Amino acid sequence: MATDTEPVDQVIRLFAEESRVRAFAAVALGAGTPAAVARTAGLSARETAVALHRLGEQGVVVEGTDGALGVAYDLFRDHAREAARRERTAVGPVAGEPVLRNFVRDGRLVRLPAQWNRKKLVLRHIAEQTFEPGVAYPERVVDEKLRAWCEESDEIDHVTLRRYLVDLHHLRRSEGIYRMPSADGVSGESSHG
């Protein structure tokens, strides 16, 4: 698993140094030469040279065909896509089970994790255990079902839970009716009362 997160970890370590962050920001703001980067970032020529060298080694700052420095936005897009792909494939029962045990007990939400990836995993579990894909649920039914999850928690209420599920697209709302999309992302038209 360590190799899966390596590119993201490298970028995080890269930006752990203030001079590199400042140099990167200067390039992102349009400074196209080392001298312009130094001026914009408020760095010495030596600090700028070291920072740009390291940013170039990691591929986040590149020299364009015109010789001007620029941000390698494609690299960040690729990292984001890869992270999203890993997240989609890692959410099976084996990957999520230890997390779920810490936050869900006896069909009740004990609390929501602070870490966003874990929170999304728990919310997906709640949606999958509570709703059928494509079935239409009136808001009062959604509230009843989510209230049951919140009985053991002082931290979260059914309204907050419902908002998270809608924000994460586990439920889609239209005119007071909620539907959980099917695996292919299509909402069905059956009803539930």
PDB file of C-alpha atoms in Angstrom:
ATOM      1  CA  MET A   1       0.000   0.000   0.000  1.00  0.00           C
ATOM      2  CA  ALA A   2       2.949   2.336   0.598  1.00  0.00           C
ATOM      3  CA  THR A   3       3.673   2.478  -3.109  1.00  0.00           C
ATOM      4  CA  ASP A   4       0.068   3.531  -3.819  1.00  0.00           C
ATOM      5  CA  THR A   5       0.441   6.729  -1.833  1.00  0.00           C
ATOM      6  CA  GLU A   6       4.065   7.408  -2.757  1.00  0.00           C
ATOM      7  CA  PRO A   7       3.469  10.181  -5.362  1.00  0.00           C
ATOM      8  CA  VAL A   8       1.105  12.058  -3.044  1.00  0.00           C
ATOM      9  CA  ASP A   9       3.479  11.588  -0.109  1.00  0.00           C
ATOM     10  CA  GLN A  10       6.345  12.921  -2.236  1.00  0.00           C
ATOM     11  CA  VAL A  11       4.369  16.039  -3.090  1.00  0.00           C
ATOM     12  CA  ILE A  12       3.452  16.554   0.569  1.00  0.00           C
ATOM     13  CA  ARG A  13       7.097  16.235   1.601  1.00  0.00           C
ATOM     14  CA  LEU A  14       8.079  18.554  -1.251  1.00  0.00           C
ATOM     15  CA  PHE A  15       5.812  21.293   0.089  1.00  0.00           C
ATOM     16  CA  ALA A  16       6.955  20.834   3.690  1.00  0.00           C
ATOM     17  CA  GLU A  17       9.718  23.396   3.000  1.00  0.00           C
ATOM     18  CA  GLU A  18       8.559  27.037   2.991  1.00  0.00           C
ATOM     19  CA  SER A  19      10.989  28.221   0.311  1.00  0.00           C
ATOM     20  CA  ARG A  20       9.667  25.584  -2.096  1.00  0.00           C
ATOM     21  CA  VAL A  21       6.072  26.572  -1.380  1.00  0.00           C
ATOM     22  CA  ARG A  22       6.871  30.229  -1.971  1.00  0.00           C
ATOM     23  CA  ALA A  23       8.758  29.466  -5.189  1.00  0.00           C
ATOM     24  CA  PHE A  24       5.935  27.215  -6.409  1.00  0.00           C
ATOM     25  CA  ALA A  25       3.351  29.915  -5.618  1.00  0.00           C
ATOM     26  CA  ALA A  26       5.395  32.492  -7.527  1.00  0.00           C
ATOM     27  CA  VAL A  27       5.488  30.237 -10.584  1.00  0.00           C
ATOM     28  CA  ALA A  28       1.749  29.560 -10.267  1.00  0.00           C
ATOM     29  CA  LEU A  29       1.177  33.323 -10.174  1.00  0.00           C
ATOM     30  CA  GLY A  30       3.095  33.763 -13.435  1.00  0.00           C
ATOM     31  CA  ALA A  31       6.746  34.286 -12.512  1.00  0.00           C
ATOM     32  CA  GLY A  32       8.458  32.684 -15.511  1.00  0.00           C
ATOM     33  CA  THR A  33      12.148  33.130 -14.718  1.00  0.00           C
ATOM     34  CA  PRO A  34      14.248  32.372 -11.642  1.00  0.00           C
ATOM     35  CA  ALA A  35      14.802  36.119 -11.120  1.00  0.00           C
ATOM     36  CA  ALA A  36      11.053  36.778 -11.251  1.00  0.00           C
ATOM     37  CA  VAL A  37      10.430  33.868  -8.871  1.00  0.00           C
ATOM     38  CA  ALA A  38      12.995  35.273  -6.411  1.00  0.00           C
ATOM     39  CA  ARG A  39      11.362  38.734  -6.544  1.00  0.00           C
ATOM     40  CA  THR A  40       7.805  37.451  -6.239  1.00  0.00           C
ATOM     41  CA  ALA A  41       8.609  34.913  -3.517  1.00  0.00           C
ATOM     42  CA  GLY A  42      10.949  37.183  -1.570  1.00  0.00           C
ATOM     43  CA  LEU A  43      13.738  34.606  -1.713  1.00  0.00           C
ATOM     44  CA  SER A  44      17.461  34.959  -2.302  1.00  0.00           C
ATOM     45  CA  ALA A  45      18.870  33.806  -5.636  1.00  0.00           C
ATOM     46  CA  ARG A  46      20.399  30.758  -3.909  1.00  0.00           C
ATOM     47  CA  GLU A  47      17.145  29.823  -2.093  1.00  0.00           C
ATOM     48  CA  THR A  48      15.286  30.211  -5.377  1.00  0.00           C
ATOM     49  CA  ALA A  49      17.761  28.057  -7.303  1.00  0.00           C
ATOM     50  CA  VAL A  50      17.615  25.270  -4.686  1.00  0.00           C
ATOM     51  CA  ALA A  51      13.801  25.410  -4.480  1.00  0.00           C
ATOM     52  CA  LEU A  52      13.328  25.424  -8.265  1.00  0.00           C
ATOM     53  CA  HIS A  53      15.786  22.564  -8.659  1.00  0.00           C
ATOM     54  CA  ARG A  54      13.843  20.424  -6.170  1.00  0.00           C
ATOM     55  CA  LEU A  55      10.466  21.405  -7.685  1.00  0.00           C
ATOM     56  CA  GLY A  56      11.829  20.508 -11.119  1.00  0.00           C
ATOM     57  CA  GLU A  57      13.153  17.149  -9.884  1.00  0.00           C
ATOM     58  CA  GLN A  58       9.683  16.228  -8.689  1.00  0.00           C
ATOM     59  CA  GLY A  59       8.125  17.461 -11.932  1.00  0.00           C
ATOM     60  CA  VAL A  60       5.743  20.007 -10.391  1.00  0.00           C
ATOM     61  CA  VAL A  61       7.489  22.971 -12.060  1.00  0.00           C
ATOM     62  CA  VAL A  62       8.545  22.591 -15.679  1.00  0.00           C
ATOM     63  CA  GLU A  63      10.133  24.739 -18.329  1.00  0.00           C
ATOM     64  CA  GLY A  64       7.840  25.412 -21.248  1.00  0.00           C
ATOM     65  CA  THR A  65       8.799  25.448 -24.928  1.00  0.00           C
ATOM     66  CA  ASP A  66       9.249  29.200 -24.643  1.00  0.00           C
ATOM     67  CA  GLY A  67      11.709  28.718 -21.769  1.00  0.00           C
ATOM     68  CA  ALA A  68       9.300  30.116 -19.170  1.00  0.00           C
ATOM     69  CA  LEU A  69       8.670  28.242 -15.938  1.00  0.00           C
ATOM     70  CA  GLY A  70       5.208  26.850 -15.381  1.00  0.00           C
ATOM     71  CA  VAL A  71       3.229  24.550 -13.094  1.00  0.00           C
ATOM     72  CA  ALA A  72       2.777  20.956 -14.279  1.00  0.00           C
ATOM     73  CA  TYR A  73      -0.986  20.923 -13.733  1.00  0.00           C
ATOM     74  CA  ASP A  74      -1.285  17.596 -15.592  1.00  0.00           C
ATOM     75  CA  LEU A  75       0.810  15.940 -12.881  1.00  0.00           C
ATOM     76  CA  PHE A  76      -1.600  17.115 -10.172  1.00  0.00           C
ATOM     77  CA  ARG A  77      -4.604  16.007 -12.262  1.00  0.00           C
ATOM     78  CA  ASP A  78      -3.013  12.584 -12.754  1.00  0.00           C
ATOM     79  CA  HIS A  79      -2.355  12.245  -9.010  1.00  0.00           C
ATOM     80  CA  ALA A  80      -5.951  13.245  -8.223  1.00  0.00           C
ATOM     81  CA  ARG A  81      -7.355  10.758 -10.742  1.00  0.00           C
ATOM     82  CA  GLU A  82      -5.147   7.983  -9.403  1.00  0.00           C
ATOM     83  CA  ALA A  83      -6.177   8.747  -5.810  1.00  0.00           C
ATOM     84  CA  ALA A  84      -9.851   8.671  -6.837  1.00  0.00           C
ATOM     85  CA  ARG A  85      -9.330   5.368  -8.663  1.00  0.00           C
ATOM     86  CA  ARG A  86      -7.640   3.819  -5.613  1.00  0.00           C
ATOM     87  CA  GLU A  87     -10.431   5.062  -3.363  1.00  0.00           C
ATOM     88  CA  ARG A  88     -13.113   3.511  -5.608  1.00  0.00           C
ATOM     89  CA  THR A  89     -11.353   0.135  -5.684  1.00  0.00           C
ATOM     90  CA  ALA A  90     -10.371   0.077  -1.983  1.00  0.00           C
ATOM     91  CA  VAL A  91     -13.812   0.526  -0.481  1.00  0.00           C
ATOM     92  CA  GLY A  92     -14.717  -3.150  -0.459  1.00  0.00           C
ATOM     93  CA  PRO A  93     -15.553  -4.962   2.790  1.00  0.00           C
ATOM     94  CA  VAL A  94     -11.926  -5.858   3.526  1.00  0.00           C
ATOM     95  CA  ALA A  95     -10.659  -2.281   3.193  1.00  0.00           C
ATOM     96  CA  GLY A  96     -13.490  -0.674   5.150  1.00  0.00           C
ATOM     97  CA  GLU A  97     -14.283  -3.219   7.831  1.00  0.00           C
ATOM     98  CA  PRO A  98     -11.825  -2.023  10.543  1.00  0.00           C
ATOM     99  CA  VAL A  99     -12.937   1.575  10.037  1.00  0.00           C
ATOM    100  CA  LEU A 100     -16.604   0.641  10.232  1.00  0.00           C
ATOM    101  CA  ARG A 101     -16.102  -1.293  13.485  1.00  0.00           C
ATOM    102  CA  ASN A 102     -14.790   1.865  15.142  1.00  0.00           C
ATOM    103  CA  PHE A 103     -17.692   4.069  14.110  1.00  0.00           C
ATOM    104  CA  VAL A 104     -20.717   1.815  13.574  1.00  0.00           C
ATOM    105  CA  ARG A 105     -21.981  -0.650  16.205  1.00  0.00           C
ATOM    106  CA  ASP A 106     -25.146  -2.746  16.116  1.00  0.00           C
ATOM    107  CA  GLY A 107     -26.521  -0.805  13.166  1.00  0.00           C
ATOM    108  CA  ARG A 108     -25.998   2.532  14.906  1.00  0.00           C
ATOM    109  CA  LEU A 109     -23.589   5.349  14.204  1.00  0.00           C
ATOM    110  CA  VAL A 110     -21.387   5.878  17.263  1.00  0.00           C
ATOM    111  CA  ARG A 111     -19.703   8.941  15.781  1.00  0.00           C
ATOM    112  CA  LEU A 112     -18.380  10.184  12.475  1.00  0.00           C
ATOM    113  CA  PRO A 113     -14.643   9.973  11.827  1.00  0.00           C
ATOM    114  CA  ALA A 114     -12.735  13.249  11.653  1.00  0.00           C
ATOM    115  CA  GLN A 115     -10.633  12.034   8.714  1.00  0.00           C
ATOM    116  CA  TRP A 116     -12.507  12.782   5.501  1.00  0.00           C
ATOM    117  CA  ASN A 117     -11.731   9.478   3.683  1.00  0.00           C
ATOM    118  CA  ARG A 118     -12.956   7.474   6.666  1.00  0.00           C
ATOM    119  CA  LYS A 119     -16.024   9.688   6.983  1.00  0.00           C
ATOM    120  CA  LYS A 120     -16.886   9.024   3.316  1.00  0.00           C
ATOM    121  CA  LEU A 121     -16.486   5.278   3.878  1.00  0.00           C
ATOM    122  CA  VAL A 122     -18.849   5.314   6.874  1.00  0.00           C
ATOM    123  CA  LEU A 123     -21.407   7.448   5.019  1.00  0.00           C
ATOM    124  CA  ARG A 124     -21.314   5.135   1.991  1.00  0.00           C
ATOM    125  CA  HIS A 125     -21.900   2.168   4.325  1.00  0.00           C
ATOM    126  CA  ILE A 126     -24.899   3.914   5.910  1.00  0.00           C
ATOM    127  CA  ALA A 127     -26.380   4.710   2.490  1.00  0.00           C
ATOM    128  CA  GLU A 128     -25.899   1.167   1.215  1.00  0.00           C
ATOM    129  CA  GLN A 129     -27.375  -0.393   4.362  1.00  0.00           C
ATOM    130  CA  THR A 130     -30.345   1.977   4.508  1.00  0.00           C
ATOM    131  CA  PHE A 131     -31.545   2.630   0.967  1.00  0.00           C
ATOM    132  CA  GLU A 132     -32.230   0.625  -2.176  1.00  0.00           C
ATOM    133  CA  PRO A 133     -30.902   2.011  -5.459  1.00  0.00           C
ATOM    134  CA  GLY A 134     -33.557   3.687  -7.558  1.00  0.00           C
ATOM    135  CA  VAL A 135     -36.317   3.541  -4.915  1.00  0.00           C
ATOM    136  CA  ALA A 136     -38.106   6.853  -4.264  1.00  0.00           C
ATOM    137  CA  TYR A 137     -38.193   7.860  -0.591  1.00  0.00           C
ATOM    138  CA  PRO A 138     -40.189  10.831   0.723  1.00  0.00           C
ATOM    139  CA  GLU A 139     -38.189  13.058   3.064  1.00  0.00           C
ATOM    140  CA  ARG A 140     -40.080  11.863   6.164  1.00  0.00           C
ATOM    141  CA  VAL A 141     -39.082   8.233   5.398  1.00  0.00           C
ATOM    142  CA  VAL A 142     -35.444   9.254   4.835  1.00  0.00           C
ATOM    143  CA  ASP A 143     -35.514  11.115   8.166  1.00  0.00           C
ATOM    144  CA  GLU A 144     -36.997   8.087   9.992  1.00  0.00           C
ATOM    145  CA  LYS A 145     -34.365   5.757   8.550  1.00  0.00           C
ATOM    146  CA  LEU A 146     -31.486   8.106   9.364  1.00  0.00           C
ATOM    147  CA  ARG A 147     -32.835   8.898  12.844  1.00  0.00           C
ATOM    148  CA  ALA A 148     -32.365   5.208  13.667  1.00  0.00           C
ATOM    149  CA  TRP A 149     -28.654   5.493  12.820  1.00  0.00           C
ATOM    150  CA  CYS A 150     -28.271   8.505  15.134  1.00  0.00           C
ATOM    151  CA  GLU A 151     -29.912   7.059  18.266  1.00  0.00           C
ATOM    152  CA  GLU A 152     -26.569   6.224  19.924  1.00  0.00           C
ATOM    153  CA  SER A 153     -24.792   9.431  18.888  1.00  0.00           C
ATOM    154  CA  ASP A 154     -24.863  12.787  20.626  1.00  0.00           C
ATOM    155  CA  GLU A 155     -22.532  14.141  17.957  1.00  0.00           C
ATOM    156  CA  ILE A 156     -24.684  13.934  14.818  1.00  0.00           C
ATOM    157  CA  ASP A 157     -28.357  14.217  13.948  1.00  0.00           C
ATOM    158  CA  HIS A 158     -30.380  12.808  11.072  1.00  0.00           C
ATOM    159  CA  VAL A 159     -30.533  16.170   9.249  1.00  0.00           C
ATOM    160  CA  THR A 160     -26.733  16.468   9.173  1.00  0.00           C
ATOM    161  CA  LEU A 161     -26.455  12.861   8.084  1.00  0.00           C
ATOM    162  CA  ARG A 162     -28.986  13.438   5.289  1.00  0.00           C
ATOM    163  CA  ARG A 163     -27.070  16.528   4.113  1.00  0.00           C
ATOM    164  CA  TYR A 164     -23.790  14.564   3.972  1.00  0.00           C
ATOM    165  CA  LEU A 165     -25.448  11.785   1.967  1.00  0.00           C
ATOM    166  CA  VAL A 166     -26.853  14.294  -0.536  1.00  0.00           C
ATOM    167  CA  ASP A 167     -23.570  16.236  -0.743  1.00  0.00           C
ATOM    168  CA  LEU A 168     -21.660  13.011  -1.459  1.00  0.00           C
ATOM    169  CA  HIS A 169     -24.283  11.934  -4.041  1.00  0.00           C
ATOM    170  CA  HIS A 170     -25.278   8.811  -2.098  1.00  0.00           C
ATOM    171  CA  LEU A 171     -28.783  10.265  -2.243  1.00  0.00           C
ATOM    172  CA  ARG A 172     -30.233  12.533  -4.887  1.00  0.00           C
ATOM    173  CA  ARG A 173     -33.030  14.902  -3.953  1.00  0.00           C
ATOM    174  CA  SER A 174     -35.684  16.299  -6.241  1.00  0.00           C
ATOM    175  CA  GLU A 175     -38.906  17.962  -5.073  1.00  0.00           C
ATOM    176  CA  GLY A 176     -38.790  16.351  -1.624  1.00  0.00           C
ATOM    177  CA  ILE A 177     -38.114  12.856  -2.982  1.00  0.00           C
ATOM    178  CA  TYR A 178     -34.782  11.101  -2.389  1.00  0.00           C
ATOM    179  CA  ARG A 179     -33.250   8.310  -4.427  1.00  0.00           C
ATOM    180  CA  MET A 180     -30.034   6.394  -4.076  1.00  0.00           C
ATOM    181  CA  PRO A 181     -28.439   6.134  -7.511  1.00  0.00           C
ATOM    182  CA  SER A 182     -27.808   2.652  -8.867  1.00  0.00           C
ATOM    183  CA  ALA A 183     -24.237   1.458  -9.414  1.00  0.00           C
ATOM    184  CA  ASP A 184     -24.315   2.956 -12.913  1.00  0.00           C
ATOM    185  CA  GLY A 185     -25.364   6.322 -11.452  1.00  0.00           C
ATOM    186  CA  VAL A 186     -28.942   6.216 -12.777  1.00  0.00           C
ATOM    187  CA  SER A 187     -31.865   6.923 -10.453  1.00  0.00           C
ATOM    188  CA  GLY A 188     -34.798   4.611 -10.991  1.00  0.00           C
ATOM    189  CA  GLU A 189     -38.461   5.479 -10.891  1.00  0.00           C
ATOM    190  CA  SER A 190     -39.917   2.965  -8.435  1.00  0.00           C
ATOM    191  CA  SER A 191     -41.592   4.297  -5.311  1.00  0.00           C
ATOM    192  CA  HIS A 192     -41.489   3.552  -1.610  1.00  0.00           C
ATOM    193  CA  GLY A 193     -43.996   4.788   0.907  1.00  0.00           C
TER     194      GLY A 193
END
